[in-house]
JSON list of C-alpha atoms in Angstrom, two decimals:
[
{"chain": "A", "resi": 15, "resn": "UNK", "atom": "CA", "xyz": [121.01, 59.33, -22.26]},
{"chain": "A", "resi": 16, "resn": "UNK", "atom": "CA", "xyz": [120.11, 61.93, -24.77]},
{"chain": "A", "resi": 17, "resn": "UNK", "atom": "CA", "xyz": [117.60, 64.42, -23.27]},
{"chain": "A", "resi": 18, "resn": "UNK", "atom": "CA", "xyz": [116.40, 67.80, -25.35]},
{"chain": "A", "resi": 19, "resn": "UNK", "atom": "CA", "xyz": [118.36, 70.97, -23.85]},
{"chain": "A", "resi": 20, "resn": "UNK", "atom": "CA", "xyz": [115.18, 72.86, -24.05]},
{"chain": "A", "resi": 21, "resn": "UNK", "atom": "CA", "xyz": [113.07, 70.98, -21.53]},
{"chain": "A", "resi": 22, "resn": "UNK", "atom": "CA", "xyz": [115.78, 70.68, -18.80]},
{"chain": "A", "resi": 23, "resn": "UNK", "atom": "CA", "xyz": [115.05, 73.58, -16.22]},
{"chain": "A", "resi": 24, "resn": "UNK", "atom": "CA", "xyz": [118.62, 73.93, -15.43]},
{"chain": "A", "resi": 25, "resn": "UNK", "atom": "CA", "xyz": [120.41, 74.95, -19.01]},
{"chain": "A", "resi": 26, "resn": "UNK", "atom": "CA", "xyz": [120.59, 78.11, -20.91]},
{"chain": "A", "resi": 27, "resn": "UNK", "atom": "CA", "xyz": [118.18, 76.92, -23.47]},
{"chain": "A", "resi": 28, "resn": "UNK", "atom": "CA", "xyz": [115.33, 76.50, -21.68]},
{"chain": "A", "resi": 29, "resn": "UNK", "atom": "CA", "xyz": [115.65, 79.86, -19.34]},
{"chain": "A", "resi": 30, "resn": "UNK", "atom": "CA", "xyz": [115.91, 81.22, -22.90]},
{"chain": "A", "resi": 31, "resn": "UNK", "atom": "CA", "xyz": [112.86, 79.61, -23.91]},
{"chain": "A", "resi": 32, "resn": "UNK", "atom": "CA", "xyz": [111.00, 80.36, -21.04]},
{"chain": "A", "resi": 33, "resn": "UNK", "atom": "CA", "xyz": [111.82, 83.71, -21.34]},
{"chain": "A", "resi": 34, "resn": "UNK", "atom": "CA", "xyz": [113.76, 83.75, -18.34]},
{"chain": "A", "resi": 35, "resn": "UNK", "atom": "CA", "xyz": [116.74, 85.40, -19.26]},
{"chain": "A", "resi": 36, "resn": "UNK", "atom": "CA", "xyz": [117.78, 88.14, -22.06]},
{"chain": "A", "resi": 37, "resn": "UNK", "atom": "CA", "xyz": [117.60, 86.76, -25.41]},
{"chain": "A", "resi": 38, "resn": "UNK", "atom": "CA", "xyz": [118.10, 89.62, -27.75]},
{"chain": "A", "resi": 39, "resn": "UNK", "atom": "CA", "xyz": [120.55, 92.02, -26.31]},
{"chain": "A", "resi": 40, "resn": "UNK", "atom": "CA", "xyz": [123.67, 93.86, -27.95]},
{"chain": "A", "resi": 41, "resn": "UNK", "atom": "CA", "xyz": [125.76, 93.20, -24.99]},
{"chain": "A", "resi": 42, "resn": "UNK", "atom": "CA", "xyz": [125.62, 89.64, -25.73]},
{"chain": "A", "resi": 43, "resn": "UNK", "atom": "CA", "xyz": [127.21, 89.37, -28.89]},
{"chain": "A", "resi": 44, "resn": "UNK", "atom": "CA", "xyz": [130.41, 90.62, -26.47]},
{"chain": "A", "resi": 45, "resn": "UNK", "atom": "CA", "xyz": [130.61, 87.11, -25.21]},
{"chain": "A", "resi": 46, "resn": "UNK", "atom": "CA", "xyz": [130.72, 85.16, -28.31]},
{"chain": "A", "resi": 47, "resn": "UNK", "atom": "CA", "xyz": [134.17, 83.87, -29.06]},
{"chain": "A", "resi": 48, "resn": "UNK", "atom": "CA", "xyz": [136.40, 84.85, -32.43]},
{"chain": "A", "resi": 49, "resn": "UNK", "atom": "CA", "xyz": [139.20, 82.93, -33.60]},
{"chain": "A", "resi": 50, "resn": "UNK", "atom": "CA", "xyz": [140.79, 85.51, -35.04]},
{"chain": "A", "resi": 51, "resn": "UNK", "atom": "CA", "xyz": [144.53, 85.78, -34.14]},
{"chain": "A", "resi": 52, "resn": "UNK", "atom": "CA", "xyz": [145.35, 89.39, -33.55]},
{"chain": "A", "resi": 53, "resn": "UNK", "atom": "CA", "xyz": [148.96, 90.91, -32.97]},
{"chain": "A", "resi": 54, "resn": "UNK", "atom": "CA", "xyz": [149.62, 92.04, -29.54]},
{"chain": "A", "resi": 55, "resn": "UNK", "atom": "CA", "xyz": [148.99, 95.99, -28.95]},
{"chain": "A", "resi": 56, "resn": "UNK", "atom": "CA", "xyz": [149.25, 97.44, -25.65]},
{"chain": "A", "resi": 57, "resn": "UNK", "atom": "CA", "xyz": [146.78, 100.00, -26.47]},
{"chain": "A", "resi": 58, "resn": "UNK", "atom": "CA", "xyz": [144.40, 97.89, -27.97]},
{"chain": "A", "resi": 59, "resn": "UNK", "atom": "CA", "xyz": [144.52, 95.69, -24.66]},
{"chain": "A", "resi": 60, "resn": "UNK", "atom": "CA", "xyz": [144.14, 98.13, -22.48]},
{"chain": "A", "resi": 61, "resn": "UNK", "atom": "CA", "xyz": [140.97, 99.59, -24.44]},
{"chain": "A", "resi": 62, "resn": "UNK", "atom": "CA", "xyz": [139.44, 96.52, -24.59]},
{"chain": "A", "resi": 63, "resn": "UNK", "atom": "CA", "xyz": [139.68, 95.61, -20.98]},
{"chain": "A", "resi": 64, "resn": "UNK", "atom": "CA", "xyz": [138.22, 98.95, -20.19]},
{"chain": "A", "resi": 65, "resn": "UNK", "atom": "CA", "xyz": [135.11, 98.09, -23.00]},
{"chain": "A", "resi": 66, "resn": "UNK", "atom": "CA", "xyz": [134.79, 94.70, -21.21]},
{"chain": "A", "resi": 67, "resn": "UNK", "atom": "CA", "xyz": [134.33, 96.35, -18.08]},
{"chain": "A", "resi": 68, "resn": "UNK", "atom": "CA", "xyz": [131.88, 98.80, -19.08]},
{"chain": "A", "resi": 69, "resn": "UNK", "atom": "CA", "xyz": [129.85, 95.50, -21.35]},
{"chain": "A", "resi": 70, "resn": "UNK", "atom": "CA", "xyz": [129.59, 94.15, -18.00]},
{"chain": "A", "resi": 71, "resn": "UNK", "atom": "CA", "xyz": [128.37, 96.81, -16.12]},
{"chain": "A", "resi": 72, "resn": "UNK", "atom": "CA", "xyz": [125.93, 97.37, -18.86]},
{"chain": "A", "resi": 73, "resn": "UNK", "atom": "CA", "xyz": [124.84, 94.16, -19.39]},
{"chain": "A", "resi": 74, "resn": "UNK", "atom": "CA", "xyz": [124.22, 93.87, -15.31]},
{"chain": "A", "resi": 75, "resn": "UNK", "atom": "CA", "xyz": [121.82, 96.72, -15.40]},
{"chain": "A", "resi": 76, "resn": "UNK", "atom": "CA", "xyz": [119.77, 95.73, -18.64]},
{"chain": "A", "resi": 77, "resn": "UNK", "atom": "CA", "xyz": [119.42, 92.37, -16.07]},
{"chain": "A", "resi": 78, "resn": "UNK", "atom": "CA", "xyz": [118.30, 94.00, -13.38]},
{"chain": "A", "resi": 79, "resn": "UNK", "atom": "CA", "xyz": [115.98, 95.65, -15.50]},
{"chain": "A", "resi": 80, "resn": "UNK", "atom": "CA", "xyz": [114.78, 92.74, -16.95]},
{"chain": "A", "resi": 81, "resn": "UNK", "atom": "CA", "xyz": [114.40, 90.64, -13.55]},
{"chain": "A", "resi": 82, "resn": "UNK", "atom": "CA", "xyz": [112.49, 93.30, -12.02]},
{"chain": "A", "resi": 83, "resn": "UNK", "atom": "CA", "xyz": [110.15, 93.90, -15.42]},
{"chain": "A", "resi": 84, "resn": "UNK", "atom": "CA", "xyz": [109.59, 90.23, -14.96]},
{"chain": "A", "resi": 85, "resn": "UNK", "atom": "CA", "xyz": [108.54, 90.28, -11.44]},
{"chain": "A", "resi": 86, "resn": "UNK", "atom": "CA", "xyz": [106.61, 93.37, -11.64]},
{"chain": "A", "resi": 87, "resn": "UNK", "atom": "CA", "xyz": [103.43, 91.64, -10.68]},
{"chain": "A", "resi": 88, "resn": "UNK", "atom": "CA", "xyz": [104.29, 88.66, -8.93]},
{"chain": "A", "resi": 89, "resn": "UNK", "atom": "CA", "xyz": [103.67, 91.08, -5.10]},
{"chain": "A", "resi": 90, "resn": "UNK", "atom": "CA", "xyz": [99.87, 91.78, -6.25]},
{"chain": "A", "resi": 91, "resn": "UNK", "atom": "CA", "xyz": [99.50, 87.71, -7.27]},
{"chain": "A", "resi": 92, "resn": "UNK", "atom": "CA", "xyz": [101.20, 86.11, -3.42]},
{"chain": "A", "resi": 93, "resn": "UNK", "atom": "CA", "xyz": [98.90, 88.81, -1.51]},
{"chain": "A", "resi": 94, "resn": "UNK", "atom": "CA", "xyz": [95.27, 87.43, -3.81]},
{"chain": "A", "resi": 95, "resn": "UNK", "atom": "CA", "xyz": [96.95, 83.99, -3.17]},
{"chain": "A", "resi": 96, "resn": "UNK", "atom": "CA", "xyz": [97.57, 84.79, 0.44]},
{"chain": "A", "resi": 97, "resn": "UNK", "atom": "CA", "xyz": [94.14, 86.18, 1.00]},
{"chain": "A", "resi": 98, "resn": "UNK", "atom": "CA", "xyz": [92.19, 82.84, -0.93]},
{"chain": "A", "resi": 99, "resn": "UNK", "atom": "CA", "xyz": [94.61, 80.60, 1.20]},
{"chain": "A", "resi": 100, "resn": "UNK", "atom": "CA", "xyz": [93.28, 82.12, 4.41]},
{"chain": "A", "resi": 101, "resn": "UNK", "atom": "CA", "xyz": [89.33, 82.33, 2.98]},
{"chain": "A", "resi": 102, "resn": "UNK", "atom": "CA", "xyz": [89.68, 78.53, 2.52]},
{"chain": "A", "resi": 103, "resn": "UNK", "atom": "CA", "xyz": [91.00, 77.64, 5.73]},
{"chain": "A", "resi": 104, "resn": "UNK", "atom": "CA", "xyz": [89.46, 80.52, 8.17]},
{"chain": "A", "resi": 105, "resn": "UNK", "atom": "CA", "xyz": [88.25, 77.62, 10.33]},
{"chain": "A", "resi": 106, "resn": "UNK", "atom": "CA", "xyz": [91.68, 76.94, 11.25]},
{"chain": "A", "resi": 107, "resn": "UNK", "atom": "CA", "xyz": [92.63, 80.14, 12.42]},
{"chain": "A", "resi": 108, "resn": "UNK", "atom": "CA", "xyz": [92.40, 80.80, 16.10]},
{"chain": "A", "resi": 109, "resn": "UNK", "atom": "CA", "xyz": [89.68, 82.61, 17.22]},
{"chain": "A", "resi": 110, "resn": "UNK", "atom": "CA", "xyz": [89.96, 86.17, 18.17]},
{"chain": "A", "resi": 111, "resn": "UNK", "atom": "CA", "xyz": [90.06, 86.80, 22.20]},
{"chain": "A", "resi": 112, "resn": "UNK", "atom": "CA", "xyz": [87.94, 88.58, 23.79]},
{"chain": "A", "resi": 113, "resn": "UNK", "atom": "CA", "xyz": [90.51, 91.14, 25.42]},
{"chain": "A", "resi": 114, "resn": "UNK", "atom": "CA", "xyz": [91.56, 91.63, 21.71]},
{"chain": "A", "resi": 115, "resn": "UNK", "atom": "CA", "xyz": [87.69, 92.25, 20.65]},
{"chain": "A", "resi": 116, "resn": "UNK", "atom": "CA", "xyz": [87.29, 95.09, 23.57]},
{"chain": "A", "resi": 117, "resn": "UNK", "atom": "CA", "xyz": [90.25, 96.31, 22.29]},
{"chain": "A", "resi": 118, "resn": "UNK", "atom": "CA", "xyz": [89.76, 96.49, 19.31]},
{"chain": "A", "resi": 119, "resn": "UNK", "atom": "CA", "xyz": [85.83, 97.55, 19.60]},
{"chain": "A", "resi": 120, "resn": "UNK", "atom": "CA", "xyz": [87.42, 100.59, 22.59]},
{"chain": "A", "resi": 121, "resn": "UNK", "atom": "CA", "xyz": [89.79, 101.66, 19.53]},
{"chain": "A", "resi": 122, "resn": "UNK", "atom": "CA", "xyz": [86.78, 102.24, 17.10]},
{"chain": "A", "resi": 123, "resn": "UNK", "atom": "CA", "xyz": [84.69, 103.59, 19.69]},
{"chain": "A", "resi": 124, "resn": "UNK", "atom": "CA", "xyz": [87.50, 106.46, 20.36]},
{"chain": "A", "resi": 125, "resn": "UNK", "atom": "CA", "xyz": [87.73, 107.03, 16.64]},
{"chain": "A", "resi": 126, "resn": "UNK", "atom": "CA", "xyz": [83.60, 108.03, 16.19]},
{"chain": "A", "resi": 127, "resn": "UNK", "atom": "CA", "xyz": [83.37, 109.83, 19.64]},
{"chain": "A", "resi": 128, "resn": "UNK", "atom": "CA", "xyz": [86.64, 111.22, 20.88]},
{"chain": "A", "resi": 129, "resn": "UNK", "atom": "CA", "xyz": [84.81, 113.63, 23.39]},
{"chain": "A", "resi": 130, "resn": "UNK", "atom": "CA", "xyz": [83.23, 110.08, 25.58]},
{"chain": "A", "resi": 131, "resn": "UNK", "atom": "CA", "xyz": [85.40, 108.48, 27.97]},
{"chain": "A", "resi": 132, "resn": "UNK", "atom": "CA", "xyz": [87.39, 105.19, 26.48]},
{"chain": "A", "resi": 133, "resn": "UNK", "atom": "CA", "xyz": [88.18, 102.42, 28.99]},
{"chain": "A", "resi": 134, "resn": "UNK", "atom": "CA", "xyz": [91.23, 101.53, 30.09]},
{"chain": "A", "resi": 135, "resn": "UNK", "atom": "CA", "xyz": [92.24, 97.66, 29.28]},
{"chain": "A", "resi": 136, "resn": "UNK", "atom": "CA", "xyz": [95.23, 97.68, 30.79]},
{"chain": "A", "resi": 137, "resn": "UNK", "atom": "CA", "xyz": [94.16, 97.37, 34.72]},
{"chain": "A", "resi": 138, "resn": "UNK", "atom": "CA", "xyz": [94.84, 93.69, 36.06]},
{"chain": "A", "resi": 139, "resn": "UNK", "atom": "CA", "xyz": [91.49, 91.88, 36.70]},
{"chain": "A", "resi": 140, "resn": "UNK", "atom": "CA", "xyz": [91.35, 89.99, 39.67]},
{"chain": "A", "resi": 141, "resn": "UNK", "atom": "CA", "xyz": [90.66, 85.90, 38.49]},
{"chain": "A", "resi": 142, "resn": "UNK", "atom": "CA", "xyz": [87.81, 84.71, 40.10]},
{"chain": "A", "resi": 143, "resn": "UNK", "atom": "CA", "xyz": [88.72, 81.16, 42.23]},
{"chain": "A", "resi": 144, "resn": "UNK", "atom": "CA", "xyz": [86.79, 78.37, 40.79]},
{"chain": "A", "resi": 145, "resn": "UNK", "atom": "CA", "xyz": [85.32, 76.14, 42.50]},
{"chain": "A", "resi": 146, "resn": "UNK", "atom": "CA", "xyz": [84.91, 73.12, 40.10]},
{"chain": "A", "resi": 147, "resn": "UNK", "atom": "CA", "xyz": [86.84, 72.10, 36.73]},
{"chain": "A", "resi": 148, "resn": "UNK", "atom": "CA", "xyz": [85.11, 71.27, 33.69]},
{"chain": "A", "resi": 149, "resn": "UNK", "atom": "CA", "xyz": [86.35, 69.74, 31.09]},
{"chain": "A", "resi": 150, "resn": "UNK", "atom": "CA", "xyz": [85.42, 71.93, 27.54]},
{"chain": "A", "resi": 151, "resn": "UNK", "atom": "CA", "xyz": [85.54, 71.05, 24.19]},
{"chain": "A", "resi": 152, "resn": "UNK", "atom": "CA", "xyz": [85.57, 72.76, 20.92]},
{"chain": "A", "resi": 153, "resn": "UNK", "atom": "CA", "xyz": [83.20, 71.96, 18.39]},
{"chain": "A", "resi": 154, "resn": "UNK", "atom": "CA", "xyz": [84.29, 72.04, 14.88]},
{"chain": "A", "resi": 155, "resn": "UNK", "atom": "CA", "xyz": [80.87, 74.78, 13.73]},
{"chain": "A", "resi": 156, "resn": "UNK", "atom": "CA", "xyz": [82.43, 77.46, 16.67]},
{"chain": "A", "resi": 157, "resn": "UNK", "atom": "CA", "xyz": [80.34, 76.13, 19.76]},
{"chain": "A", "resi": 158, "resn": "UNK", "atom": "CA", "xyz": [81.55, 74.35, 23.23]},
{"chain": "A", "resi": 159, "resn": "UNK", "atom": "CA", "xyz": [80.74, 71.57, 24.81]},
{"chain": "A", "resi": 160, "resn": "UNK", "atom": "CA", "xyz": [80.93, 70.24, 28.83]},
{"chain": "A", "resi": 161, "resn": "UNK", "atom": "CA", "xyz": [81.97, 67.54, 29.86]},
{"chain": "A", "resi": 162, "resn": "UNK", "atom": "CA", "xyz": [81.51, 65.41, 33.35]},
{"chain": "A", "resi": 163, "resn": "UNK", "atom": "CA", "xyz": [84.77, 66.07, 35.76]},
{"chain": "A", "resi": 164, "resn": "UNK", "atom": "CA", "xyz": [86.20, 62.93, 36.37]},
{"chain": "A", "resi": 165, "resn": "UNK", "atom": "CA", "xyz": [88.44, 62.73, 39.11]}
]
């Protein structure tokens, strides 16, 4: 089956195309084959090796480059994605505890009036005993609602 290089995600053609991956770039011309038959020089081999080496290290850094020039914004984007993720399902989140509110509320407190006394959270409170269950149910606009004990 005959399928058009360009819109198959996987070759080099379409990362090309996409702008995925270096198009213009001296170090690539390095890569492209010659079928030119040359007579064996020790000297020349050697100096070539050590020009391939340095292509590549070249060409690895004008990558990088290129890879992080590409995903220069893409932090800023998940975060506003993030936060309209969370705006649009807020009622799922768990509500915030009451322990965490004093906290939290004891924390700001500090902050506008360090000179009053802050309570400490951290003492154990004694649970009262209860004397009856009820059953409790959340309601989907924030409230609770009882329910008979059945036993």
């Amino acid at each position: 089956m005959k399928r058009n290089p360009r819109k198959l995600k996987w070759t080099k053609a379409f990362r090309k195309a996409a702008g995925k991956e270096m198009i213009v770039d001296s170090t690539l011309t390095f890569a492209a084959r010659r079928n030119v038959p040359v007579r064996y020089n020790r000297d020349l081999v050697a100096t070539t090796l050590q020009a391939m080496e340095r292509v590549g290290e070249i060409r690895t850094k004008r990558e990088r480059a290129f890879y992080k020039k590409r995903m220069a914004g893409n932090k800023e984007r998940q975060k506003e994605a993030d936060r309209k993720l969370v705006a649009e399902n807020e009622h799922l989140l768990p509500r915030e505890r009451a322990s965490e509110r004093l906290a939290k509320e004891a924390a700001e407190g500090s902050k506008e009036s360090e000179g009053e006394e802050v309570l400490d959270l951290n003492v154990p409170v004694m649970k009262e005993k209860r004397k009856q269950r009820v059953k409790q149910r959340l309601l989907v606009g924030g409230g609770v609602e009882d329910q008979m004990d059945v036993d």
